[in-house]
CSV table of C-alpha atoms in Angstrom, one decimal:
chain,number,residue,atom,x,y,z
W,1,MET,CA,137.0,76.7,67.9
W,2,ASN,CA,139.8,77.0,70.5
W,3,VAL,CA,138.1,75.6,73.6
W,4,SER,CA,140.9,76.7,76.0
W,5,GLY,CA,140.7,80.3,74.6
W,6,PHE,CA,136.9,80.3,75.0
W,7,ILE,CA,137.1,79.2,78.6
W,8,ALA,CA,139.9,81.8,79.3
W,9,ARG,CA,137.8,84.6,77.8
W,10,LEU,CA,134.7,83.5,79.6
W,11,VAL,CA,136.5,83.3,83.0
W,12,ALA,CA,138.0,86.7,82.4
W,13,LEU,CA,134.7,88.3,81.5
W,14,THR,CA,132.9,86.6,84.4
W,15,ARG,CA,135.6,87.9,86.8
W,16,LYS,CA,135.2,91.4,85.3
W,17,GLU,CA,131.4,91.4,85.6
W,18,THR,CA,131.7,90.0,89.2
W,19,ARG,CA,133.9,92.9,90.2
W,20,GLN,CA,131.7,95.4,88.5
W,21,MET,CA,128.7,93.9,90.3
W,22,LEU,CA,130.5,94.1,93.7
W,23,ARG,CA,131.5,97.8,93.0
W,24,ASP,CA,127.8,98.7,92.3
W,25,ARG,CA,126.7,98.2,95.9
W,26,SER,CA,123.3,99.7,95.4
W,27,ASN,CA,122.4,97.2,92.8
W,28,LEU,CA,123.8,94.4,95.0
W,29,VAL,CA,121.8,95.5,98.0
W,30,VAL,CA,118.6,95.5,95.9
W,31,GLY,CA,119.3,92.1,94.5
W,32,LEU,CA,120.0,90.6,97.9
W,33,LEU,CA,117.7,92.6,100.1
W,34,LEU,CA,114.5,92.6,98.0
W,35,PRO,CA,114.0,88.8,98.1
W,36,VAL,CA,114.5,88.9,101.9
W,37,VAL,CA,112.0,91.7,102.3
W,38,LEU,CA,109.4,89.9,100.1
W,39,ILE,CA,109.9,86.6,101.9
W,40,LEU,CA,109.4,88.2,105.3
W,41,LEU,CA,106.5,90.2,104.1
W,42,PHE,CA,104.6,87.4,102.5
W,43,GLY,CA,105.6,84.8,105.0
W,44,TYR,CA,104.9,86.7,108.2
W,45,GLY,CA,103.4,90.1,107.4
W,46,LEU,CA,100.5,89.4,105.1
W,47,SER,CA,97.3,87.7,106.2
W,48,PHE,CA,93.8,87.7,104.9
W,49,ASP,CA,92.5,86.4,108.3
W,50,VAL,CA,90.5,88.8,110.4
W,51,LYS,CA,91.3,88.7,114.1
W,52,ASP,CA,90.0,90.8,116.9
W,53,ALA,CA,87.3,92.3,114.6
W,54,ARG,CA,85.5,95.2,116.4
W,55,LEU,CA,82.0,93.8,117.0
W,56,THR,CA,79.4,95.8,118.9
W,57,VAL,CA,76.6,93.7,120.3
W,58,VAL,CA,73.4,95.5,121.2
W,59,LEU,CA,71.4,93.2,123.3
W,60,GLU,CA,67.9,94.6,123.9
W,61,ASP,CA,66.6,91.3,125.1
W,62,GLY,CA,68.1,90.4,128.5
W,63,SER,CA,66.6,86.9,128.7
W,64,PRO,CA,68.8,83.8,129.2
W,65,SER,CA,67.9,82.5,125.8
W,66,ALA,CA,69.1,85.7,124.1
W,67,ARG,CA,72.4,85.6,126.0
W,68,ASP,CA,72.9,82.0,125.2
W,69,ALA,CA,72.4,82.8,121.5
W,70,VAL,CA,75.3,85.2,121.4
W,71,ALA,CA,77.5,83.4,123.9
W,72,GLY,CA,79.6,81.9,121.1
W,73,LEU,CA,81.0,85.4,120.4
W,74,ARG,CA,82.8,85.5,123.8
W,75,GLY,CA,86.3,84.2,123.9
W,76,SER,CA,86.7,84.0,120.2
W,77,PRO,CA,90.0,85.1,118.8
W,78,TYR,CA,88.2,86.5,115.8
W,79,PHE,CA,86.2,89.1,117.7
W,80,ALA,CA,86.8,91.9,120.2
W,81,ALA,CA,83.2,92.1,121.1
W,82,VAL,CA,81.9,95.0,123.2
W,83,TRP,CA,78.4,95.6,124.5
W,84,GLY,CA,76.6,98.6,123.2
W,85,ARG,CA,73.8,100.2,125.2
W,86,THR,CA,71.6,101.4,122.3
W,87,MET,CA,71.6,101.2,118.5
W,88,ASP,CA,72.1,104.9,118.3
W,89,GLU,CA,75.4,104.5,120.1
W,90,ALA,CA,76.4,101.6,118.0
W,91,ILE,CA,75.6,103.4,114.8
W,92,ARG,CA,77.6,106.4,115.9
W,93,LEU,CA,80.6,104.1,116.5
W,94,MET,CA,80.1,102.7,113.0
W,95,GLN,CA,80.0,106.2,111.4
W,96,GLU,CA,83.2,107.1,113.3
W,97,ASP,CA,84.9,103.9,112.1
W,98,LYS,CA,85.3,102.6,115.6
W,99,THR,CA,83.5,99.3,115.0
W,100,ASP,CA,83.5,96.9,112.1
W,101,ALA,CA,80.1,95.4,112.7
W,102,ILE,CA,76.9,95.7,114.8
W,103,LEU,CA,75.0,92.6,116.0
W,104,TYR,CA,71.5,93.7,117.0
W,105,VAL,CA,69.3,91.4,119.1
W,106,PRO,CA,65.8,92.9,119.4
W,107,GLY,CA,63.8,93.0,122.5
W,108,ASP,CA,61.4,90.3,121.4
W,109,PHE,CA,64.1,87.8,120.4
W,110,SER,CA,63.3,85.2,123.0
W,111,ARG,CA,59.6,85.2,122.0
W,112,GLN,CA,60.4,84.9,118.4
W,113,GLN,CA,62.9,82.1,119.1
W,114,ALA,CA,60.3,80.2,121.1
W,115,ALA,CA,58.1,80.4,118.0
W,116,GLY,CA,61.0,79.0,115.9
W,117,ASN,CA,62.0,82.3,114.2
W,118,GLY,CA,64.5,84.1,116.3
W,119,ARG,CA,66.0,86.9,114.2
W,120,VAL,CA,69.0,89.1,114.8
W,121,GLN,CA,70.4,91.9,112.6
W,122,LEU,CA,74.0,92.2,111.5
W,123,LEU,CA,75.3,95.5,110.2
W,124,LEU,CA,78.6,95.4,108.5
W,125,ASN,CA,81.1,98.2,107.6
W,126,GLY,CA,81.5,97.7,103.9
W,127,VAL,CA,84.4,100.2,103.4
W,128,ASP,CA,86.6,97.1,103.4
W,129,SER,CA,84.4,94.6,101.6
W,130,THR,CA,86.8,91.7,102.1
W,131,THR,CA,86.9,92.2,105.9
W,132,ALA,CA,83.1,92.7,106.0
W,133,SER,CA,82.4,89.4,104.2
W,134,THR,CA,84.9,87.6,106.5
W,135,ILE,CA,83.3,89.0,109.6
W,136,GLU,CA,79.8,87.9,108.3
W,137,GLY,CA,81.1,84.4,107.9
W,138,TYR,CA,82.6,84.4,111.4
W,139,VAL,CA,79.4,85.7,113.0
W,140,SER,CA,77.2,83.3,111.2
W,141,GLY,CA,79.5,80.4,112.1
W,142,ALA,CA,79.6,81.5,115.8
W,143,LEU,CA,75.9,81.8,116.1
W,144,SER,CA,75.3,78.5,114.3
W,145,ARG,CA,77.7,76.6,116.5
W,146,GLN,CA,76.2,78.1,119.6
W,147,GLY,CA,72.7,77.3,118.4
W,148,ALA,CA,73.8,73.7,117.8
W,149,GLN,CA,75.3,73.5,121.3
W,150,ASN,CA,72.2,74.9,122.9
W,151,GLY,CA,70.1,72.5,120.9
W,152,ASP,CA,72.2,69.5,122.0
W,153,ARG,CA,71.9,70.7,125.6
W,154,MET,CA,68.1,71.0,125.3
W,155,GLY,CA,67.9,67.7,123.4
W,156,ASN,CA,66.6,69.3,120.3
W,157,LYS,CA,69.5,70.0,118.0
W,158,SER,CA,67.6,70.9,114.8
W,159,ALA,CA,65.5,73.5,116.6
W,160,GLY,CA,68.6,75.0,118.1
W,161,VAL,CA,70.3,75.5,114.7
W,162,ALA,CA,67.3,76.9,113.0
W,163,SER,CA,66.3,79.2,115.9
W,164,VAL,CA,68.5,82.2,115.0
W,165,VAL,CA,68.2,83.9,111.6
W,166,ILE,CA,70.6,86.6,110.6
W,167,ALA,CA,69.3,89.6,108.7
W,168,GLN,CA,72.5,91.0,107.3
W,169,ARG,CA,73.1,94.4,105.8
W,170,THR,CA,76.3,96.1,104.7
W,171,TRP,CA,76.9,99.8,105.2
W,172,PHE,CA,79.0,102.1,102.9
W,173,ASN,CA,79.2,99.4,100.3
W,174,GLU,CA,75.9,97.7,100.2
W,175,PRO,CA,76.5,95.7,96.9
W,176,GLY,CA,79.8,94.4,98.3
W,177,GLU,CA,81.6,95.6,95.1
W,178,SER,CA,85.4,94.9,95.4
W,179,THR,CA,85.9,97.7,92.8
W,180,TRP,CA,84.6,100.2,95.3
W,181,PHE,CA,87.2,99.0,97.7
W,182,PHE,CA,90.2,98.9,95.3
W,183,VAL,CA,89.7,102.0,93.1
W,184,PRO,CA,90.2,104.6,95.9
W,185,GLY,CA,93.3,102.6,97.0
W,186,LEU,CA,94.6,102.8,93.4
W,187,ILE,CA,94.6,106.5,93.7
W,188,VAL,CA,97.0,106.2,96.6
W,189,LEU,CA,99.3,103.9,94.5
W,190,VAL,CA,99.2,106.2,91.5
W,191,MET,CA,100.0,109.3,93.6
W,192,THR,CA,102.8,107.4,95.3
W,193,LEU,CA,104.4,106.1,92.1
W,194,ILE,CA,104.1,109.3,90.1
W,195,GLY,CA,105.2,111.5,92.9
W,196,ALA,CA,108.2,109.7,94.4
W,197,PHE,CA,109.5,108.1,91.2
W,198,LEU,CA,109.5,111.2,89.0
W,199,THR,CA,111.1,113.5,91.5
W,200,SER,CA,113.7,110.9,92.6
W,201,LEU,CA,115.6,111.6,89.4
W,202,LEU,CA,115.7,115.4,89.5
W,203,ILE,CA,118.5,116.4,91.8
W,204,ALA,CA,120.5,113.2,91.0
W,205,ARG,CA,120.4,114.0,87.3
W,206,GLU,CA,121.7,117.5,88.0
W,207,TRP,CA,124.5,116.1,90.1
W,208,GLU,CA,125.5,113.6,87.4
W,209,ARG,CA,125.5,116.3,84.7
W,210,GLY,CA,127.3,118.8,86.9
W,211,THR,CA,124.7,121.5,86.4
W,212,LEU,CA,123.8,121.7,90.1
W,213,GLU,CA,127.1,123.3,91.0
W,214,SER,CA,126.3,126.2,88.6
W,215,LEU,CA,123.2,127.0,90.7
W,216,PHE,CA,125.3,127.2,93.9
W,217,VAL,CA,127.1,130.3,92.7
W,218,THR,CA,123.8,132.1,92.2
W,219,PRO,CA,121.8,133.7,95.1
W,220,VAL,CA,119.2,131.0,94.9
W,221,ARG,CA,118.4,129.3,98.2
W,222,SER,CA,117.9,125.7,98.8
W,223,LEU,CA,114.2,126.1,99.7
W,224,GLU,CA,113.6,128.0,96.5
W,225,LEU,CA,115.3,125.3,94.5
W,226,VAL,CA,113.3,122.6,96.2
W,227,LEU,CA,109.9,124.4,95.6
W,228,ALA,CA,110.8,125.1,92.0
W,229,LYS,CA,111.5,121.5,91.3
W,230,LEU,CA,108.3,120.4,93.0
W,231,ALA,CA,106.0,122.9,91.2
W,232,PRO,CA,105.9,121.3,87.7
W,233,TYR,CA,105.3,117.9,89.1
W,234,ILE,CA,102.5,119.1,91.3
W,235,LEU,CA,100.8,120.0,88.0
W,236,VAL,CA,101.5,116.6,86.5
W,237,GLY,CA,100.2,114.9,89.7
W,238,ALA,CA,97.0,117.1,89.6
W,239,ILE,CA,96.3,115.9,86.0
W,240,ASP,CA,96.8,112.3,87.1
W,241,LEU,CA,94.5,112.9,90.1
W,242,ALA,CA,91.8,114.3,87.8
W,243,MET,CA,92.1,111.2,85.6
W,244,CYS,CA,91.8,108.9,88.6
W,245,LEU,CA,88.8,110.7,90.0
W,246,LEU,CA,87.0,110.8,86.6
W,247,SER,CA,87.7,107.1,86.1
W,248,ALA,CA,86.4,106.3,89.6
W,249,LYS,CA,83.3,108.3,89.1
W,250,TYR,CA,82.3,107.6,85.5
W,251,LEU,CA,84.2,104.4,84.6
W,252,PHE,CA,84.0,102.3,87.7
W,253,ARG,CA,80.9,104.0,89.3
W,254,VAL,CA,82.5,104.3,92.7
W,255,PRO,CA,80.3,106.4,95.0
W,256,MET,CA,81.9,109.6,96.2
W,257,LEU,CA,80.0,110.5,99.4
W,258,GLY,CA,82.7,112.9,100.7
W,259,SER,CA,83.1,116.5,99.5
W,260,LEU,CA,85.0,116.7,96.2
W,261,TRP,CA,87.1,119.6,97.5
W,262,VAL,CA,88.1,117.7,100.6
W,263,ILE,CA,89.1,114.7,98.4
W,264,VAL,CA,91.1,117.0,96.0
W,265,LEU,CA,92.8,118.9,98.8
W,266,SER,CA,93.8,115.8,100.8
W,267,SER,CA,95.0,114.1,97.6
W,268,MET,CA,97.1,117.1,96.7
W,269,LEU,CA,98.6,117.1,100.2
W,270,TYR,CA,99.6,113.5,99.9
W,271,LEU,CA,101.0,114.2,96.4
W,272,LEU,CA,103.2,116.8,97.9
W,273,VAL,CA,104.4,114.3,100.5
W,274,SER,CA,105.2,111.8,97.7
W,275,LEU,CA,107.0,114.4,95.6
W,276,ALA,CA,109.0,115.6,98.6
W,277,LEU,CA,110.0,112.0,99.4
W,278,GLY,CA,111.3,111.4,95.9
W,279,LEU,CA,113.2,114.7,96.0
W,280,PHE,CA,114.7,113.9,99.3
W,281,ILE,CA,115.9,110.5,98.0
W,282,SER,CA,117.3,112.2,94.9
W,283,GLY,CA,119.2,114.7,97.0
W,284,ALA,CA,120.5,112.0,99.4
W,285,THR,CA,121.7,109.5,96.8
W,286,LYS,CA,123.0,111.9,94.0
W,287,ASN,CA,122.7,108.9,91.6
W,288,GLN,CA,119.8,108.4,89.2
W,289,PHE,CA,119.9,104.7,89.2
W,290,ALA,CA,120.2,104.3,92.9
W,291,ALA,CA,117.6,107.0,93.5
W,292,SER,CA,115.0,105.3,91.2
W,293,GLN,CA,115.5,102.0,92.9
W,294,MET,CA,115.4,103.5,96.4
W,295,ALA,CA,112.2,105.4,95.5
W,296,LEU,CA,110.6,102.2,94.3
W,297,LEU,CA,111.5,100.4,97.5
W,298,ALA,CA,110.7,103.2,99.9
W,299,SER,CA,107.4,104.4,98.4
W,300,PHE,CA,105.5,102.2,96.0
W,301,MET,CA,106.1,98.7,97.5
W,302,PRO,CA,105.3,99.8,101.1
W,303,ALA,CA,102.3,101.7,99.8
W,304,MET,CA,101.0,98.6,98.0
W,305,MET,CA,101.7,96.0,100.8
W,306,LEU,CA,101.7,97.9,104.1
W,307,SER,CA,99.1,100.6,103.7
W,308,GLY,CA,95.9,98.6,104.0
W,309,PHE,CA,95.4,98.5,100.2
W,310,ILE,CA,95.2,94.7,100.0
W,311,PHE,CA,94.4,93.5,103.6
W,312,ASP,CA,93.4,94.8,107.0
W,313,LEU,CA,96.5,96.0,108.9
W,314,ARG,CA,95.0,94.9,112.2
W,315,ASN,CA,95.6,91.3,111.2
W,316,VAL,CA,99.4,91.6,110.9
W,317,PRO,CA,102.0,91.3,113.6
W,318,VAL,CA,102.5,94.3,115.9
W,319,VAL,CA,105.9,95.1,114.5
W,320,ILE,CA,104.5,95.2,111.0
W,321,GLN,CA,101.6,97.4,112.2
W,322,GLY,CA,104.1,99.8,113.7
W,323,VAL,CA,106.1,100.0,110.5
W,324,SER,CA,102.9,100.5,108.4
W,325,TYR,CA,101.6,103.4,110.6
W,326,LEU,CA,104.9,105.2,110.0
W,327,LEU,CA,104.1,105.3,106.3
W,328,PRO,CA,102.2,108.4,105.0
W,329,ALA,CA,100.4,106.1,102.5
W,330,THR,CA,98.7,104.3,105.4
W,331,HIS,CA,97.1,107.5,106.7
W,332,PHE,CA,96.0,108.6,103.2
W,333,MET,CA,94.7,105.1,102.3
W,334,SER,CA,92.4,105.2,105.3
W,335,LEU,CA,91.3,108.8,104.6
W,336,ILE,CA,90.6,108.4,100.9
W,337,LYS,CA,88.5,105.2,101.4
W,338,THR,CA,86.5,106.9,104.1
W,339,LEU,CA,85.9,110.0,102.0
W,340,PHE,CA,84.7,107.9,99.1
W,341,MET,CA,82.4,105.5,100.8
W,342,ALA,CA,81.5,107.0,104.2
W,343,GLY,CA,81.6,110.8,103.6
W,344,ASP,CA,83.2,113.7,105.5
W,345,ILE,CA,84.1,112.3,108.9
W,346,TRP,CA,86.0,115.4,110.2
W,347,PRO,CA,87.9,113.8,113.1
W,348,ASP,CA,89.5,111.4,110.6
W,349,ILE,CA,90.1,114.1,108.0
W,350,LEU,CA,91.8,116.5,110.4
W,351,ARG,CA,93.9,113.8,112.0
W,352,SER,CA,95.1,112.4,108.7
W,353,CYS,CA,95.7,115.8,107.1
W,354,ALA,CA,97.7,116.9,110.2
W,355,VAL,CA,99.9,113.8,109.9
W,356,LEU,CA,100.4,114.3,106.1
W,357,SER,CA,101.3,118.0,106.7
W,358,LEU,CA,104.0,117.0,109.2
W,359,TYR,CA,105.5,114.6,106.7
W,360,ALA,CA,105.5,117.2,103.9
W,361,VAL,CA,107.2,119.8,106.1
W,362,ALA,CA,109.7,117.3,107.4
W,363,LEU,CA,110.6,116.0,104.0
W,364,ILE,CA,111.0,119.4,102.4
W,365,ALA,CA,113.2,120.5,105.3
W,366,ALA,CA,115.3,117.3,105.0
W,367,THR,CA,115.7,117.9,101.2
W,368,CYS,CA,116.8,121.5,101.9
W,369,GLY,CA,119.3,120.2,104.4
W,370,THR,CA,120.9,117.9,101.8
W,371,LEU,CA,121.3,120.8,99.4
W,372,ARG,CA,122.6,123.2,102.1
W,373,LYS,CA,125.2,120.8,103.3
W,374,THR,CA,126.4,120.3,99.7
W,375,LEU,CA,126.5,124.0,99.2
W,376,ASP,CA,128.7,124.5,102.3
W,377,LYS,CA,131.2,122.0,100.9
W,378,THR,CA,131.6,123.9,97.7
W,379,THR,CA,132.2,127.2,99.2
């Protein structure tokens, strides 16, 4: 074997591959940018801690002993505790997803505590079972520490610790099944991946094959072209949605408290947003490889990491929160979980559907704009 010849060929091939890699800027950007995004996301953006949890305290017993029992909740970085006047008001806040937990201190708490059996009730919003269990631990810890401090102050530590008993109950996900939490979120991921990834190749493929120019000489308009490309994939997405819903209902036994037609219509609206996003990327890049990579980066990964699928968005930095609320997946994630486990809460439904409708119109208009601009160049 001629070693010098081997080295010369190896160097030449390496130089050729390096130049080819530098010419393919989209691939280079993905290779360099993706690790940076992952490092920043996992290092600074993701957190399973719960901070500023919305806790509503209903204190029917105004005695000093009752106030001392819940004093540990004040000033804690884990709670944003507010005082509720009545249980009816607190329950309404829970149903409207304006509070994560309710701590109810009954009117006879001080008498029960004097008898060594002071009981409070903790109601948890189980739509996010992970956050609910974390809040339960925080509340138990805060009440126990406060009880110990009160016991030390009174010279009776053991009595202080044992004087408060928490009767815990979880709403919307009483068994605390993580499957009930994840399966509705998987519908979002499936709709995102199927929608954006499939349509991201459509216009780019026609550009590469040169078949799109032939359409420009026909009377077809850009909006007609966009809608015609979306239509078949809406059918494919509808079949995927049906499979997801049947699996959730009969395979994973996830409760479906909201109306089926609301779930279907809102899901189809989000599917339209995903399809339009993929089509816009396809029209903007005009390259199948770049379009598929861009679709993956712009749709699936943000939907998985920044939509609330894995962790509560309120626990991440404000900048990450701002980015996440710009994503249509974030709004649909909140909506579909609410529909599955809490039912038809119309303020949330109308707000989320309005946001998704704006995204759909904007993306379709943007896609038409890319085609119209190209058409102008050819004429």
